[in-house]
PDB file of C-alpha atoms in Angstrom:
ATOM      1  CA  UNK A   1     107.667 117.773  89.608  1.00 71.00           C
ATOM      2  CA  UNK A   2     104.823 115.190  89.406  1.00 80.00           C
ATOM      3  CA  UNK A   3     101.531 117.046  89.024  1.00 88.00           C
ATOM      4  CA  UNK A   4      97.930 116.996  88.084  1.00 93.00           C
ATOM      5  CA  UNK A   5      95.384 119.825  87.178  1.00 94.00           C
ATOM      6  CA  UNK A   6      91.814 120.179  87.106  1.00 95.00           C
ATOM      7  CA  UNK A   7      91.124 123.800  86.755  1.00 87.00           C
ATOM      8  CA  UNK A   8      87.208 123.326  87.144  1.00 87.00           C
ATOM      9  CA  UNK A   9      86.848 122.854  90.957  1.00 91.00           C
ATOM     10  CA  UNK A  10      83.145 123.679  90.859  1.00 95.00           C
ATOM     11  CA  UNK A  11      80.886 122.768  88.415  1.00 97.00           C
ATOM     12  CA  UNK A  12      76.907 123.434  88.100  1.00 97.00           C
ATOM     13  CA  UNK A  13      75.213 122.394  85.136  1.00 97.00           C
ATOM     14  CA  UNK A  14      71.243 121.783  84.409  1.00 97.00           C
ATOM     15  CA  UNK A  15      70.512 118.493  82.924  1.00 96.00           C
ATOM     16  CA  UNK A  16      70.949 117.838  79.610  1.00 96.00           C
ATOM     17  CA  UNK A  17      73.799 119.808  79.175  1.00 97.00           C
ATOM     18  CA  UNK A  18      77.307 118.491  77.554  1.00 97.00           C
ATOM     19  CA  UNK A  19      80.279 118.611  80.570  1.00 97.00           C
ATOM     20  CA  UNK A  20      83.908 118.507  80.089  1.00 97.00           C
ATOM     21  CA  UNK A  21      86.225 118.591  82.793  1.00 97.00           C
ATOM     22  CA  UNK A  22      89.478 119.226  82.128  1.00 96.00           C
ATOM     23  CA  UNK A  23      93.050 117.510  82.963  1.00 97.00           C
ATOM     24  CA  UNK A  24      96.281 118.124  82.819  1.00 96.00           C
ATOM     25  CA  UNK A  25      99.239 116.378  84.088  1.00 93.00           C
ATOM     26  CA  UNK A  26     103.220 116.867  84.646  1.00 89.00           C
ATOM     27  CA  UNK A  27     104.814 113.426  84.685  1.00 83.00           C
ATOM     28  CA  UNK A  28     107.899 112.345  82.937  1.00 78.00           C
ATOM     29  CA  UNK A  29     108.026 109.582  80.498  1.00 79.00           C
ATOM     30  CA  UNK A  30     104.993 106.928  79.676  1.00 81.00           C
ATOM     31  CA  UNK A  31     101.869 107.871  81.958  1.00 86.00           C
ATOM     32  CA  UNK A  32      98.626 105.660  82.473  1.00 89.00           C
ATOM     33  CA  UNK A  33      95.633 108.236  82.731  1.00 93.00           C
ATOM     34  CA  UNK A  34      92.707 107.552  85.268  1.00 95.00           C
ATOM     35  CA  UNK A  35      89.333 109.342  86.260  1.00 97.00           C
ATOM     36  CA  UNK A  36      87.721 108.481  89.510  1.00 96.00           C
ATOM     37  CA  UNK A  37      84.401 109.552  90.595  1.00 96.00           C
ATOM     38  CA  UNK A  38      82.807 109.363  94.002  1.00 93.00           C
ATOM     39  CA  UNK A  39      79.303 109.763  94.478  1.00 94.00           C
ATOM     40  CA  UNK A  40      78.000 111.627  97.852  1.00 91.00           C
ATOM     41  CA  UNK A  41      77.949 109.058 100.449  1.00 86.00           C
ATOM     42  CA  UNK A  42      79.785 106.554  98.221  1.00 88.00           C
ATOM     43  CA  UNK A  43      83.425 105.184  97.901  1.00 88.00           C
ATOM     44  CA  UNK A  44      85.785 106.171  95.354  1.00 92.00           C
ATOM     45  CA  UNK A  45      85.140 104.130  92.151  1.00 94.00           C
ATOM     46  CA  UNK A  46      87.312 103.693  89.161  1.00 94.00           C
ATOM     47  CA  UNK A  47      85.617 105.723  85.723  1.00 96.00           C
ATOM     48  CA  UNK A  48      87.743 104.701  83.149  1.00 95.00           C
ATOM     49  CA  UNK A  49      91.323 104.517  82.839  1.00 93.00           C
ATOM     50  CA  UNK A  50      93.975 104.936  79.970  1.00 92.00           C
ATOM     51  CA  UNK A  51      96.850 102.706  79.049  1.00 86.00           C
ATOM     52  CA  UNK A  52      97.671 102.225  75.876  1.00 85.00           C
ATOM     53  CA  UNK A  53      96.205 101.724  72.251  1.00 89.00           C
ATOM     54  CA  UNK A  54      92.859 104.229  71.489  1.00 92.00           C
ATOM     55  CA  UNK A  55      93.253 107.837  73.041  1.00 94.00           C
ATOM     56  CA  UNK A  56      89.758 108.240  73.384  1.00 96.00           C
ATOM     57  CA  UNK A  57      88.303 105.777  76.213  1.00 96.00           C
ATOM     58  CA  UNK A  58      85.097 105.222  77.467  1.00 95.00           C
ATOM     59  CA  UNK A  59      83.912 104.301  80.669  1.00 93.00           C
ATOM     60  CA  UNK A  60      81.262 103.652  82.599  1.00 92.00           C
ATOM     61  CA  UNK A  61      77.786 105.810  82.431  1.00 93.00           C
ATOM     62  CA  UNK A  62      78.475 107.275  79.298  1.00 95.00           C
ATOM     63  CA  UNK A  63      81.621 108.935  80.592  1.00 97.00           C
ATOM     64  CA  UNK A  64      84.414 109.129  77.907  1.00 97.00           C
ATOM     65  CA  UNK A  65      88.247 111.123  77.935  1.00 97.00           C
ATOM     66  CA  UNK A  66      90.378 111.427  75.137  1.00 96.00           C
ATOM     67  CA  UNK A  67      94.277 111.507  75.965  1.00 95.00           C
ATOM     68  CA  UNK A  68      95.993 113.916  73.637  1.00 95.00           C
ATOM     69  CA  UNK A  69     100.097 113.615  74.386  1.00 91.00           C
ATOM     70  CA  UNK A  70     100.907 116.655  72.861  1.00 93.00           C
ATOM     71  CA  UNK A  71      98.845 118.757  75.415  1.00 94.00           C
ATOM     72  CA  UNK A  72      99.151 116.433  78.722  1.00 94.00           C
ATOM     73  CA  UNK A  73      95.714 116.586  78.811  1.00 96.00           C
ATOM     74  CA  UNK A  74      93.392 113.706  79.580  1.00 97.00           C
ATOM     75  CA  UNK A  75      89.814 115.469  79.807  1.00 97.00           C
ATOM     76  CA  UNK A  76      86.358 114.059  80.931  1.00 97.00           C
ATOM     77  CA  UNK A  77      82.998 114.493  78.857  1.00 97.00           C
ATOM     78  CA  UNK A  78      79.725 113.216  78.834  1.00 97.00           C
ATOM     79  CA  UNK A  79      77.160 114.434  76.065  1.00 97.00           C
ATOM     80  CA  UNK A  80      74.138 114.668  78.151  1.00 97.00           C
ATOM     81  CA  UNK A  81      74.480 114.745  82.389  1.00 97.00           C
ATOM     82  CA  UNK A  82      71.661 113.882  84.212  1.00 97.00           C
ATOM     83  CA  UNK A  83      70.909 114.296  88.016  1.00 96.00           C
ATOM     84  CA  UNK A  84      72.547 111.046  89.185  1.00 96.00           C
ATOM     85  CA  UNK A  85      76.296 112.520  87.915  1.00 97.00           C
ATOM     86  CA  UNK A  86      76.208 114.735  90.756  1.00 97.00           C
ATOM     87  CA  UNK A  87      79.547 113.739  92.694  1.00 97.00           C
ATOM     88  CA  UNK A  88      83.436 114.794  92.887  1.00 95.00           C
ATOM     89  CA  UNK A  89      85.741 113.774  90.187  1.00 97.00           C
ATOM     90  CA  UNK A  90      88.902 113.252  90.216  1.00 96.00           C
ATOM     91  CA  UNK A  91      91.942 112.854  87.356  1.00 96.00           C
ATOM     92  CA  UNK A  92      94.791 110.501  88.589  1.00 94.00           C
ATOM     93  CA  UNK A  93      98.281 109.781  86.894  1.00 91.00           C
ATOM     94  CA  UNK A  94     100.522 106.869  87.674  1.00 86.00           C
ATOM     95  CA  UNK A  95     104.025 106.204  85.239  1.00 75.00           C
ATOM     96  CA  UNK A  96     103.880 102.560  83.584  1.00 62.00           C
ATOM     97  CA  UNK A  97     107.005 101.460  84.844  1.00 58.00           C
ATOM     98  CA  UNK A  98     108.810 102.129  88.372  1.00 54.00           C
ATOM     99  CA  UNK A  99     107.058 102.412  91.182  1.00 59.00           C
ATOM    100  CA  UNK A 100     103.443 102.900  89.848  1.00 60.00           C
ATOM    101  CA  UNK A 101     102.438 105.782  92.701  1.00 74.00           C
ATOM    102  CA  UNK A 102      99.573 107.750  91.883  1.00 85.00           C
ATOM    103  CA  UNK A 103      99.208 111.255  91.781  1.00 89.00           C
ATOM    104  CA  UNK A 104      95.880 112.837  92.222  1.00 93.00           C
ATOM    105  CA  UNK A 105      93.997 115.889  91.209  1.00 94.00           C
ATOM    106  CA  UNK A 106      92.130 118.420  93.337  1.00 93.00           C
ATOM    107  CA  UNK A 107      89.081 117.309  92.401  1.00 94.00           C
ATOM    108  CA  UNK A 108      85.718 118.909  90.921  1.00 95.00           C
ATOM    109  CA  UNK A 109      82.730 119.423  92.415  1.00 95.00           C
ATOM    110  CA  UNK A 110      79.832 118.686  89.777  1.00 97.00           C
ATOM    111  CA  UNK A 111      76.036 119.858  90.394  1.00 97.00           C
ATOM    112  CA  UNK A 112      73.718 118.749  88.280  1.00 97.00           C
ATOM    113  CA  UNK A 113      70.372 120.611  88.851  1.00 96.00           C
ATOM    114  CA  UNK A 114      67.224 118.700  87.578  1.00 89.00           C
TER     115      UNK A 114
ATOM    116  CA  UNK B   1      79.592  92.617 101.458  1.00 55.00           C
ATOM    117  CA  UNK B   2      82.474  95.551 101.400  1.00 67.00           C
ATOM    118  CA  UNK B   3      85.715  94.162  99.680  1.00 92.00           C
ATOM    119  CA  UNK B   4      87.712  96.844 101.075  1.00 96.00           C
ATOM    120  CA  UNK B   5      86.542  97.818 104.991  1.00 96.00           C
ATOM    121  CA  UNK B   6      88.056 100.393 107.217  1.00 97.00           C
ATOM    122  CA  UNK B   7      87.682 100.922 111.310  1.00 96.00           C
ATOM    123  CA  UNK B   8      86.391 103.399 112.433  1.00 96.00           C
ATOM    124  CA  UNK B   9      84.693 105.347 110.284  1.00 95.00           C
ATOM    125  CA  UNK B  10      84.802 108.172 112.757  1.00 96.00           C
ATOM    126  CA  UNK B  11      87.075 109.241 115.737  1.00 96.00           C
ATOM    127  CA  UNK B  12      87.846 112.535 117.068  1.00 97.00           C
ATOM    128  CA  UNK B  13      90.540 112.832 119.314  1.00 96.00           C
ATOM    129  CA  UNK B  14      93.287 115.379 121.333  1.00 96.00           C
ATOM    130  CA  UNK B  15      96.259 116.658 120.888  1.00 97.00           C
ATOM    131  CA  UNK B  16      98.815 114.086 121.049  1.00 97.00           C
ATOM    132  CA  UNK B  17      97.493 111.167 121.420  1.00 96.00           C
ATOM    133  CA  UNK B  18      98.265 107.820 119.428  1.00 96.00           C
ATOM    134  CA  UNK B  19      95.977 106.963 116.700  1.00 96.00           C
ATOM    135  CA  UNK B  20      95.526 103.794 114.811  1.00 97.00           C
ATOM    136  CA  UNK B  21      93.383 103.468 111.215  1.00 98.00           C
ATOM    137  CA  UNK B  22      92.628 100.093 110.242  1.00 97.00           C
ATOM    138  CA  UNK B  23      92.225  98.622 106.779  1.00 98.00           C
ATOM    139  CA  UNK B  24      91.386  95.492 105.684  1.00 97.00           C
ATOM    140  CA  UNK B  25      90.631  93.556 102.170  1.00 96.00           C
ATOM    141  CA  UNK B  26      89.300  90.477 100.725  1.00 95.00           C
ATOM    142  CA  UNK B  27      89.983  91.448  97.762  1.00 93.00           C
ATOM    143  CA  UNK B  28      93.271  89.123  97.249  1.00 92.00           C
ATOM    144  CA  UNK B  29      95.392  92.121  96.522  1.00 91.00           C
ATOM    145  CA  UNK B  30      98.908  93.040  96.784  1.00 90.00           C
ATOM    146  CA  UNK B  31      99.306  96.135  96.842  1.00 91.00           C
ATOM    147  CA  UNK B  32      97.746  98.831  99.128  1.00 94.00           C
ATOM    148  CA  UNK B  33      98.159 102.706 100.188  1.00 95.00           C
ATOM    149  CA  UNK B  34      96.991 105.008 102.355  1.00 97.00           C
ATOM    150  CA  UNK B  35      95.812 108.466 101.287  1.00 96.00           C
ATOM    151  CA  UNK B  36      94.104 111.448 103.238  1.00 96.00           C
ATOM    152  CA  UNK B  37      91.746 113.715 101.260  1.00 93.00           C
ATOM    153  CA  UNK B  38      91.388 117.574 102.255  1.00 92.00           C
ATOM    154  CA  UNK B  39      89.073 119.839 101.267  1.00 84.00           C
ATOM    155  CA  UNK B  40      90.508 121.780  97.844  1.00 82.00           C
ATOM    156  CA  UNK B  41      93.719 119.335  97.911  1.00 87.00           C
ATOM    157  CA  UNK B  42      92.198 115.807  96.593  1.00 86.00           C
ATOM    158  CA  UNK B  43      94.018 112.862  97.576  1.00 91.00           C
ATOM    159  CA  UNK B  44      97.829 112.631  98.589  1.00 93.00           C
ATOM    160  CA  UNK B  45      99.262 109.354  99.560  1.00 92.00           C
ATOM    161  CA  UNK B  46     100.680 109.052 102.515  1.00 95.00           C
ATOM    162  CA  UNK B  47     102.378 105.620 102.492  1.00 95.00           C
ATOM    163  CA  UNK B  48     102.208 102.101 100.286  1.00 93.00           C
ATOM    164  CA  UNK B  49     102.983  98.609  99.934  1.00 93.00           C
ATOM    165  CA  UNK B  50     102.996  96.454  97.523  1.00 88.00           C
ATOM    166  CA  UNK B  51     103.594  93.167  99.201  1.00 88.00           C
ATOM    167  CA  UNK B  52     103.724  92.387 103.154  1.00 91.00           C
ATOM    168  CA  UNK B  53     107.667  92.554 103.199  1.00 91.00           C
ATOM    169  CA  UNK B  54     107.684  96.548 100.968  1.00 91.00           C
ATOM    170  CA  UNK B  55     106.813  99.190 102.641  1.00 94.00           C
ATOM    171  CA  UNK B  56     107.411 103.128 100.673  1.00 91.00           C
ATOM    172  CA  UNK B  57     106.870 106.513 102.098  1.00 92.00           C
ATOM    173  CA  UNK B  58     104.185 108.470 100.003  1.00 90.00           C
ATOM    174  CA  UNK B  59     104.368 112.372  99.812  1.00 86.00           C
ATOM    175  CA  UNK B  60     103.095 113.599 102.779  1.00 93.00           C
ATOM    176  CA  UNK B  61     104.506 110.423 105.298  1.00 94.00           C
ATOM    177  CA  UNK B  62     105.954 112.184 108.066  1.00 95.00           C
ATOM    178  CA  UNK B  63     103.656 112.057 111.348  1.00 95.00           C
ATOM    179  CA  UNK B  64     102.715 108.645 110.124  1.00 97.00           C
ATOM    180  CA  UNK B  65     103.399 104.999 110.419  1.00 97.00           C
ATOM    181  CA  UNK B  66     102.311 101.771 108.852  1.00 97.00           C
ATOM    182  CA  UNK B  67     102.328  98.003 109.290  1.00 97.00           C
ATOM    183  CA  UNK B  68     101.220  95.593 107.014  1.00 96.00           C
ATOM    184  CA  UNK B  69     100.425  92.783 109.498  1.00 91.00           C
ATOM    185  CA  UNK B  70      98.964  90.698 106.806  1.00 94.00           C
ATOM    186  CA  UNK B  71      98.606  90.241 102.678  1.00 94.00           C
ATOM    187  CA  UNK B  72      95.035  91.723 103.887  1.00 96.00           C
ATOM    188  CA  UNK B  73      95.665  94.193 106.223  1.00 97.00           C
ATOM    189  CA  UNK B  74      97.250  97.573 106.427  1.00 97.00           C
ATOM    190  CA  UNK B  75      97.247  99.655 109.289  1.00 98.00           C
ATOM    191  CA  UNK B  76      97.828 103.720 109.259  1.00 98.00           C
ATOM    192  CA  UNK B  77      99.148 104.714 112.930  1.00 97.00           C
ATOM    193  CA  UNK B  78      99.704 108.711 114.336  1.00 96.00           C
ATOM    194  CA  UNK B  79     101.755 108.366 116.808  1.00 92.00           C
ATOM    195  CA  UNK B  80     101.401 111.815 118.118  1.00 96.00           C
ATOM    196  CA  UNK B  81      97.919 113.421 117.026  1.00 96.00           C
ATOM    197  CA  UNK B  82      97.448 117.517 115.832  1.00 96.00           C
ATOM    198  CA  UNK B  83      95.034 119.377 114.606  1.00 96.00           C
ATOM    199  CA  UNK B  84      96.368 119.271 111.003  1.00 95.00           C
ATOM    200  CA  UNK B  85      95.826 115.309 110.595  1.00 97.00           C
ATOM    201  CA  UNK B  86      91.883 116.040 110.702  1.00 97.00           C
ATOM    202  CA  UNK B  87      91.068 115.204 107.191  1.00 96.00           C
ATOM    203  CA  UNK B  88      89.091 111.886 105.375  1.00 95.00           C
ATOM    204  CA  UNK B  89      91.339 108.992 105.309  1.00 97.00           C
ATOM    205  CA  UNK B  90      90.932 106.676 102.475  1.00 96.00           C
ATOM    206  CA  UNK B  91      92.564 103.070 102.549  1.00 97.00           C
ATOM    207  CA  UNK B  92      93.142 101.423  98.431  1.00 95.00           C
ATOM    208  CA  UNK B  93      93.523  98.214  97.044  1.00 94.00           C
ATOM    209  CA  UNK B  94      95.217  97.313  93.630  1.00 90.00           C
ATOM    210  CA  UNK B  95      96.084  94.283  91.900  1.00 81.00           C
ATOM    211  CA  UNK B  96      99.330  93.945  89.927  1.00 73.00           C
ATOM    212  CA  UNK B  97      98.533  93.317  86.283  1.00 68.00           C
ATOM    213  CA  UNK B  98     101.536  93.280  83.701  1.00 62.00           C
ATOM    214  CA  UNK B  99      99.597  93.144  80.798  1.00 60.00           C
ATOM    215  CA  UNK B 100      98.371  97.287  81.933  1.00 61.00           C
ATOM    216  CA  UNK B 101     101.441  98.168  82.243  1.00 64.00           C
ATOM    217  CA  UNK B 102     100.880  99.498  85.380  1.00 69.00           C
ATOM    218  CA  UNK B 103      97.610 100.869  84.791  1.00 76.00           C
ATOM    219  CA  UNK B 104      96.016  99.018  88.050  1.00 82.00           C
ATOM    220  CA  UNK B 105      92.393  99.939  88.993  1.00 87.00           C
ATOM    221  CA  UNK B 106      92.682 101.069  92.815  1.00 90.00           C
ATOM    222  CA  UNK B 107      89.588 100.018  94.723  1.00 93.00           C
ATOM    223  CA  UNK B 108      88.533 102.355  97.443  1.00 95.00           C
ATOM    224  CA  UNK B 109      87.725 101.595 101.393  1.00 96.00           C
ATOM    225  CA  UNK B 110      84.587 104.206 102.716  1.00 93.00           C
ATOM    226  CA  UNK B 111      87.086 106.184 104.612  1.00 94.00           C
ATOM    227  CA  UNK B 112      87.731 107.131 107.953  1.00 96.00           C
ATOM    228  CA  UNK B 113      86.746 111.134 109.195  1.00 95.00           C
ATOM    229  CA  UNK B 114      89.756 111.979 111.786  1.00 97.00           C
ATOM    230  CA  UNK B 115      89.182 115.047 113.622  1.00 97.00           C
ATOM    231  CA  UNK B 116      92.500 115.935 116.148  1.00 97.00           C
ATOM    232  CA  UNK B 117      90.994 118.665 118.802  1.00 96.00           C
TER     233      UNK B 117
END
């Protein structure tokens, strides 16, 4: 069955500190890899994404994932957090070919405390 | 200026009545889905399209309808309210890109907070 993981679903961290969230997925054959984030109050907004080419991606705010095959994993990290990251994230799978649906995480809960 | 809008933001209701979510876009898009986000269960679609004439169940489509009246709108109906629709309802936008292979960035509506009584 199609499936993703994120075992972290709450997170509290002090600022400064390094994050990684992980993410693992059960999809058969070619998968695109996708973190969302939404911030309180805000819509859903695209992170970064994975397609093809470079495993390791970076997105926006300093946000990067590396896609390693051999584990199914696609796991978030960010060096430093600040205050502002404070929000739900949220690991998403779609196949490249076929019908495209998305299959979504459970989401994490990150804290950041100033 | 809100490319992807949904009405209303809020609505509680009763037991079995007949509900209608609203969603519309100016983004140009294709494609669009409905999803409904509970509390320890992220987001599970409920039902997409990807052009006015395709409609596809998602996971979790029965006790739901949908009619895309229009490239830029896409309407989520209960037909039949209970207390285990209350969740966040979130309408989504994509473009179709080949060269991402599929890899289309969904762009979120503010959602809609349905509470059945």
């Amino acid at each position: 069955a199609q499936s993703v993981s994120q075992h972290n679903h709450h997170v509290i961290l002090s600022e400064a500190a390094s994050l990684e969230l992980g993410c693992n997925y059960s999809y058969g054959g070619t998968v695109n890899l996708f973190w969302y984030v939404q911030y309180p109050g805000q819509h859903l907004q695209l992170l970064l994404k994975y397609f093809s080419g470079d495993p390791l991606v970076k997105g926006i705010k300093g946000f990067e994932a590396e896609f390693i095959k051999s584990k199914f994993s696609f796991n978030l990290r960010k060096p430093s957090v600040q205050w502002s990251d404070t929000a739900e994230y949220f690991c998403a799978v779609n196949g490249n070919s076929g019908t495209y649906k998305y299959i979504f995480g459970t989401g994490t809960r990150l804290k950041v405390l100033a | 200026d809100a490319d992807v809008t949904q009405t209303p933001r809020n609505r509680i209701t009763k037991t079995g009545k007949r509900i209608m979510l609203e969603c519309s876009q100016t983004k140009g898009h294709d494609r669009m889905y409905w999803y409904r986000q509970d509390p320890g269960l992220g987001l599970r679609l409920i039902y997409y399209s990807f052009d006015v004439k395709d409609i596809n169940k998602g996971e979790i489509s029965d006790g739901y309808s949908v009619s895309r009246q229009a490239q830029a709108k896409f309407s989520l109906s209960l037909e039949s309210a209970i207390p285990n629709q209350t969740a966040l309802y979130f309408c989504a936008t994509s473009d179709s890109l080949p060269a991402s292979g599929g890899a289309d960035t969904q762009y979120f509506g503010p959602g809609t907070r349905l509470t059945v009584l």
